[in-house]
Backbone as numpy.savetxt, mean C-alpha at the origin, in Angstrom:
# Nx Ny Nz CAx CAy CAz Cx Cy Cz
1.99 1.59 -12.82 2.35 2.46 -11.71 1.06 2.95 -11.05
0.98 2.76 -9.74 -0.16 3.23 -8.96 0.20 4.56 -8.31
-0.78 5.46 -8.25 -0.58 6.77 -7.66 -1.60 6.98 -6.54
-1.42 8.05 -5.77 -2.27 8.30 -4.61 -3.75 8.32 -4.96
-4.12 8.96 -6.05 -5.55 9.03 -6.39 -6.12 7.64 -6.66
-5.32 6.72 -7.21 -5.76 5.33 -7.40 -6.08 4.69 -6.05
-5.20 4.93 -5.09 -5.38 4.39 -3.74 -6.65 4.93 -3.11
-6.85 6.23 -3.18 -8.04 6.86 -2.59 -9.31 6.30 -3.21
-9.33 6.19 -4.53 -10.52 5.69 -5.23 -10.79 4.23 -4.88
-9.74 3.40 -4.81 -9.95 1.99 -4.51 -10.44 1.80 -3.07
-9.88 2.55 -2.14 -10.34 2.44 -0.75 -11.81 2.85 -0.65
-12.18 3.90 -1.34 -13.58 4.35 -1.32 -14.50 3.29 -1.92
-14.11 2.72 -3.06 -14.96 1.74 -3.76 -14.98 0.37 -3.07
-13.85 -0.09 -2.57 -13.79 -1.46 -2.06 -14.18 -1.60 -0.59
-13.87 -0.60 0.24 -14.20 -0.73 1.66 -14.95 0.49 2.20
-15.39 1.38 1.34 -16.17 2.56 1.71 -15.49 3.39 2.79
-14.16 3.53 2.68 -13.36 4.33 3.62 -13.48 3.85 5.07
-13.71 2.57 5.28 -13.83 2.02 6.64 -12.55 2.29 7.42
-12.65 3.14 8.43 -11.48 3.65 9.14 -10.71 2.60 9.92
-11.37 1.52 10.32 -10.71 0.52 11.16 -9.80 -0.44 10.40
-9.86 -0.45 9.07 -9.01 -1.35 8.29 -7.54 -1.00 8.48
-6.71 -2.03 8.66 -5.26 -1.87 8.83 -4.61 -2.01 7.45
-3.75 -1.05 7.11 -3.05 -1.07 5.82 -1.91 -2.07 5.92
-1.92 -3.05 5.02 -1.03 -4.21 5.10 -0.34 -4.44 3.76
0.91 -4.89 3.82 1.66 -5.25 2.60 1.34 -6.69 2.25
1.09 -6.95 0.97 0.88 -8.30 0.48 1.96 -8.60 -0.56
2.63 -9.73 -0.40 3.72 -10.09 -1.30 3.24 -11.08 -2.35
3.53 -10.78 -3.61 3.24 -11.66 -4.73 4.56 -12.11 -5.34
4.65 -13.41 -5.65 5.84 -13.95 -6.31 5.43 -14.64 -7.59
6.38 -14.69 -8.54 6.10 -15.37 -9.81 6.00 -16.88 -9.59
5.06 -17.50 -10.27 4.91 -18.96 -10.26 6.08 -19.55 -11.02
6.77 -20.53 -10.44 7.93 -21.16 -11.09 7.54 -21.82 -12.41
6.35 -22.38 -12.48 5.90 -23.07 -13.69 5.38 -22.13 -14.77
4.88 -20.99 -14.38 4.31 -20.04 -15.33 4.62 -18.61 -14.86
5.64 -17.98 -15.44 6.05 -16.65 -14.98 5.00 -15.55 -15.17
3.94 -15.85 -15.91 2.87 -14.87 -16.08 1.89 -14.90 -14.91
1.97 -15.94 -14.07 1.09 -16.07 -12.91 1.81 -15.61 -11.66
1.06 -14.98 -10.78 1.60 -14.55 -9.50 0.96 -15.35 -8.37
1.76 -15.69 -7.37 1.30 -16.47 -6.23 1.39 -15.59 -4.99
0.33 -15.63 -4.18 0.31 -14.88 -2.93 1.28 -15.55 -1.96
2.23 -14.77 -1.41 3.29 -15.35 -0.58 3.29 -14.84 0.85
2.29 -14.05 1.25 2.23 -13.60 2.63 1.95 -12.12 2.76
1.81 -11.71 4.02 1.48 -10.32 4.30 2.05 -9.90 5.65
2.15 -8.59 5.83 2.61 -8.01 7.09 2.07 -6.60 7.20
1.75 -6.15 8.42 1.25 -4.79 8.57 2.32 -3.75 8.28
1.90 -2.64 7.70 2.81 -1.52 7.46 2.80 -0.63 8.69
3.95 -0.05 9.02 4.08 0.70 10.26 4.12 2.21 10.09
4.65 2.67 8.97 4.81 4.12 8.76 4.61 4.45 7.29
4.39 5.73 7.03 4.35 6.23 5.66 4.81 7.67 5.67
5.30 8.13 4.52 5.67 9.54 4.40 5.58 9.99 2.94
5.24 11.26 2.80 5.20 11.90 1.48 6.56 12.50 1.20
7.07 12.25 0.02 8.35 12.82 -0.39 8.09 13.74 -1.58
8.01 15.06 -1.33 7.70 15.99 -2.43 8.82 16.11 -3.46
10.05 15.77 -3.10 11.17 15.85 -4.04 11.08 14.69 -5.04
10.93 13.47 -4.53 10.83 12.29 -5.40 9.41 12.09 -5.92
8.45 12.86 -5.39 7.03 12.75 -5.75 6.52 11.33 -5.51
6.65 10.90 -4.25 6.24 9.55 -3.86 5.57 9.55 -2.49
4.67 8.61 -2.33 4.14 8.25 -1.02 4.73 6.88 -0.72
5.58 6.81 0.30 6.28 5.57 0.60 5.76 4.98 1.91
5.39 3.71 1.85 4.98 2.96 3.04 6.18 2.16 3.52
6.28 1.98 4.85 7.45 1.31 5.41 7.06 0.29 6.47
7.91 -0.72 6.60 7.87 -1.66 7.71 9.11 -1.40 8.54
8.91 -1.09 9.82 10.06 -0.82 10.66 10.17 -1.80 11.82
9.33 -2.82 11.85 9.41 -3.83 12.89 8.70 -3.43 14.18
8.12 -2.24 14.22 7.43 -1.80 15.44 6.02 -2.40 15.48
5.32 -2.13 16.56 3.94 -2.59 16.70 2.94 -1.60 16.13
3.43 -0.47 15.62 2.55 0.55 15.04 1.86 -0.02 13.80
0.63 0.41 13.60 -0.12 -0.02 12.41 -0.81 1.19 11.81
-0.74 1.30 10.50 -1.43 2.38 9.78 -2.86 1.94 9.55
-3.81 2.78 9.89 -5.21 2.48 9.60 -5.68 3.39 8.46
-6.74 2.96 7.82 -7.34 3.78 6.76 -7.79 5.12 7.35
-8.29 5.11 8.59 -8.74 6.33 9.24 -7.61 7.33 9.46
-6.40 6.85 9.62 -5.23 7.71 9.78 -4.69 8.18 8.43
-4.72 7.30 7.43 -4.09 7.55 6.14 -4.89 8.49 5.23
-6.17 8.25 5.09 -6.97 8.91 4.06 -7.25 10.41 4.30
-7.64 10.86 5.48 -7.99 12.28 5.63 -6.93 13.27 5.14
-5.64 13.11 5.50 -4.68 14.10 4.97 -4.48 14.00 3.45
-4.70 12.82 2.88 -4.55 12.68 1.43 -5.70 13.34 0.68
-6.89 13.32 1.27 -8.07 13.91 0.61 -7.95 15.41 0.41
-7.17 16.07 1.26 -7.04 17.53 1.13 -5.80 17.95 0.34
-5.08 16.97 -0.17 -3.87 17.26 -0.96 -4.25 17.87 -2.31
-3.30 18.62 -2.88 -3.53 19.21 -4.20 -3.39 18.16 -5.30
-3.78 18.52 -6.50 -3.80 17.56 -7.60 -2.40 17.04 -7.93
-1.38 17.87 -7.81 -0.02 17.41 -8.06 0.36 16.29 -7.09
0.01 16.45 -5.82 0.29 15.43 -4.80 -0.49 14.16 -5.08
-1.72 14.29 -5.56 -2.55 13.11 -5.87 -1.90 12.21 -6.92
-0.97 12.77 -7.70 -0.31 11.99 -8.75 1.03 11.40 -8.29
1.37 11.53 -7.01 2.60 10.92 -6.49 2.49 9.40 -6.60
3.61 8.78 -6.95 3.68 7.33 -7.09 3.65 6.66 -5.71
3.08 5.47 -5.65 3.05 4.68 -4.42 4.22 3.70 -4.42
5.00 3.69 -3.35 6.16 2.81 -3.22 6.16 2.18 -1.83
7.01 1.16 -1.65 7.09 0.50 -0.36 8.53 0.10 -0.05
8.92 0.32 1.20 10.21 -0.15 1.73 9.90 -1.23 2.76
10.26 -2.47 2.42 9.99 -3.59 3.31 11.18 -3.81 4.25
12.37 -3.89 3.67 13.61 -4.06 4.44 14.77 -3.63 3.55
15.99 -3.89 4.01 17.17 -3.47 3.23 17.22 -4.16 1.87
16.78 -5.41 1.81 16.81 -6.14 0.55 15.67 -5.71 -0.39
14.51 -5.47 0.18 13.34 -5.10 -0.61 12.92 -3.67 -0.27
13.57 -2.71 -0.93 13.18 -1.32 -0.71 12.85 -0.67 -2.05
12.12 0.42 -1.98 11.68 1.15 -3.15 10.93 0.25 -4.13
10.04 -0.56 -3.59 9.26 -1.50 -4.41 7.99 -0.81 -4.93
7.65 -1.12 -6.15 6.44 -0.57 -6.76 5.22 -1.31 -6.23
4.19 -0.56 -5.87 2.92 -1.17 -5.46 2.16 -1.47 -6.75
1.81 -2.76 -6.94 1.23 -3.19 -8.21 -0.28 -3.41 -8.15
-0.85 -3.39 -6.95 -2.29 -3.60 -6.86 -2.80 -3.46 -5.44
-4.12 -3.56 -5.32 -4.79 -3.40 -4.04 -5.70 -4.60 -3.78
-6.03 -4.81 -2.52 -6.95 -5.87 -2.16 -7.51 -5.62 -0.78
-8.36 -6.52 -0.33 -8.95 -6.37 1.00 -9.22 -7.75 1.60
-9.24 -7.80 2.91 -9.65 -8.97 3.66 -10.71 -8.47 4.62
-11.97 -8.70 4.28 -13.07 -8.16 5.07 -13.15 -8.80 6.45
-12.86 -10.10 6.54 -12.95 -10.79 7.83 -11.94 -10.24 8.82
-10.72 -9.97 8.36 -9.65 -9.50 9.25 -9.50 -7.98 9.24
-10.36 -7.28 8.48 -10.33 -5.82 8.39 -8.94 -5.32 7.97
-8.45 -5.88 6.84 -7.16 -5.47 6.30 -7.35 -4.93 4.89
-6.64 -3.85 4.59 -6.57 -3.32 3.23 -5.16 -3.58 2.75
-5.02 -4.29 1.64 -3.71 -4.76 1.18 -3.14 -3.94 0.04
-1.85 -3.67 0.14 -1.07 -3.05 -0.93 -0.13 -4.13 -1.43
-0.30 -4.56 -2.67 0.50 -5.67 -3.19 1.79 -5.19 -3.86
2.87 -5.88 -3.54 4.17 -5.69 -4.20 4.58 -7.03 -4.78
5.42 -6.97 -5.82 5.87 -8.18 -6.51 7.38 -8.34 -6.29
7.75 -9.53 -5.81 9.18 -9.80 -5.58 9.76 -10.57 -6.74
């Protein structure tokens, strides 16, 4: 389970809080031949996010709009959050079929200036 503080630390370490990076969903699927291996199956930009203090989650969403979340938009409000908020779980809603998905890892694409949040289908 990944939490907000994990996200903040990884963004700082991997891309030095570069504000222009677009936060993107990356899909991983199990390899048919070896279920212990994951295969990269594509990506799409995330459009919205919200903190849910009741469920204690930060949820990223795809809504089909042209909006894109940047690191410069995402990180500043998280940095001033209290320690309880820093421990909120990271989740993602992709569509009706794939909602409330656990974020299992992070990555980056330096050439395309993308910061990836990986989910497993």
